[in-house]
Amino acid sequence: MDMDEAPGESLINALASTRIGNDTIFSWFARYQQAKSDGHDAVNGTVGSLLEDNGQLAINHVVDEMLRKAPPLEFASYAPLKGLPSFLDLSITLALGEHRSTLEEMGFAFTSTATPGGSGALFLAASNLCERGEAILLRDRYWGPYAGFLKGCGLGMATWPLLPEAGSEYPFFADTAFEKEVEQLASTQSTVMVWLNDPAHNPTGLTMSAEGRRAALDVMMASASRHPGIGHTLLLDAAYSLYADEPHGWGETIVETMEDGTPWPENFLITYAVSMSKSHTAYGLRTGALIAIHPDQNITERLRGILGVTGRQTWSAAPRLLQYTAAELHSNPETANAWSDERYRLQGLLIERRKAFVEACEELNVPINPTHDGFFGWLEHDNPESITEKCAAEHVYLVPLQGGVRIGLCAIPLASIRRVVETLQKALN
Ligand SMILES: Cc1ncc(COP(=O)(O)O)c(C=O)c1O
């Protein structure tokens, strides 16, 4: 073997050789765990799971109790390849909420395909709805694994800024840059696909305003009308939506756009990547769905076939147990309400921590990004490792990502929030 060559170089392909390194988030979590086991009073702001104030994983007990009562067959059997029909129906309601029936009355058709988590839904979209070699449009701060999904599907990436210039019309949406990028892609590619993790963006906690949502939708629909041969897809990554103040804001925006008489271009599709990981505190049961919405049922039916076959050829069927349990849970008003009460309690943890965080940052002049909903806060920084290293020296563990530091409010006990902000202030100065 050539001494400069990585081991097994001849055994792997070119793509595999780019799959290197530990996941940054997990390696910083490991540093927290080490500090804890060395006896330090360490704060964990690394993980992307919701923890109770005592550091234990928050579990929606209604889901847990119902899972344990499921019949043996629901554990052991395959699910139908495209998913259990009762779960597929539920997934559409979870994505659209009260706007589902209005959209149905307006003549929209839906299709849903069960997937292993929201990640599976993102894979289905990347693998089918954008031409290989073309770029998908993302905001310039995004969940790191997006890059891997895209690369694995032979796709590139284009970005536009997460936040607009000061004084822009929409405080949380860089509309001019977005429009320019969409036009650029529509003029040079055969497909335009936009991924938007909204509401409750990972890694910043940003949620777009109703006006921003409408402006984004208008840009995409206008572009689809101007470029009739170019498929346009808006993918809404709804991984954290059920902990947001307005979980179904996009449904509302779609309804309003239709009510204003905007014609829906045939080459425009909206998809939702639904994840049950957070909303049902069932991260390990790997359950989610990709939902597609279009007024033409022939199109949604065609997609149903394509997405189902892709799943079959990749992971076979998605896990069955939570599909069954979630459908049962939500079909009974008593358990559905109990789940919702518990979800509301968990959302309350996030609201209290975020409020304390934002207030302390204001008081101590820590220049964090706007943050509204969901699991995270964000400090924009050119050298994020320098900040997280200084914080780690004080045993506060945060995650350095491209362009800034992710603060896992989902994991930090309320009583430690002020210490985190004071540590950030010290690190910045
Ligand atoms: C932004 C975002 N999208 C999607 C997912 C997918 O989650 P899962 O595959 O566990 O459902 C996550 C999980 O952390 C996420 O942060």
CSV table of C-alpha atoms and ligand atoms in Angstrom, one decimal, residues 48 116-120 122 143 146 197 202 237 239-240 274-278 283 286-287 376, ligand 1:
chain,number,residue,atom,x,y,z
A,48,GLY,CA,-30.8,18.2,19.2
A,116,PRO,CA,-37.8,6.5,8.1
A,117,GLY,CA,-38.1,9.8,9.8
A,118,GLY,CA,-38.0,13.3,8.3
A,119,SER,CA,-34.5,12.3,6.9
A,120,GLY,CA,-36.2,9.6,4.8
A,122,LEU,CA,-35.7,14.6,2.5
A,143,TRP,CA,-29.1,21.6,9.1
A,146,TYR,CA,-28.7,18.4,4.1
A,197,ASN,CA,-36.9,24.5,7.2
A,202,ASN,CA,-32.5,24.5,12.8
A,237,ASP,CA,-39.1,20.8,6.3
A,239,ALA,CA,-39.3,18.8,11.6
A,240,TYR,CA,-40.0,21.2,14.5
A,274,VAL,CA,-42.9,15.4,8.2
A,275,SER,CA,-41.0,14.0,11.1
A,276,MET,CA,-42.5,12.2,14.1
A,277,SER,CA,-39.2,12.3,15.9
A,278,LYS,CA,-39.7,15.5,17.9
A,283,TYR,CA,-36.6,9.8,17.6
A,286,ARG,CA,-37.6,6.5,12.6
A,287,THR,CA,-41.1,7.5,11.3
A,376,PHE,CA,-32.2,26.2,19.0
B,1,LIG,C1,-34.0,20.4,10.2
B,1,LIG,C2,-34.2,19.0,10.4
B,1,LIG,N1,-34.9,18.3,9.4
B,1,LIG,C3,-35.1,17.0,9.5
B,1,LIG,C4,-34.7,16.3,10.6
B,1,LIG,C5,-35.1,14.9,10.5
B,1,LIG,O1,-35.3,14.2,11.7
B,1,LIG,P1,-35.6,12.7,11.7
B,1,LIG,O2,-35.0,12.0,10.6
B,1,LIG,O3,-35.1,12.2,13.0
B,1,LIG,O4,-37.1,12.6,11.7
B,1,LIG,C6,-34.0,16.9,11.6
B,1,LIG,C7,-33.5,16.2,12.8
B,1,LIG,O5,-32.8,16.6,13.6
B,1,LIG,C8,-33.8,18.3,11.5
B,1,LIG,O6,-33.1,19.0,12.5
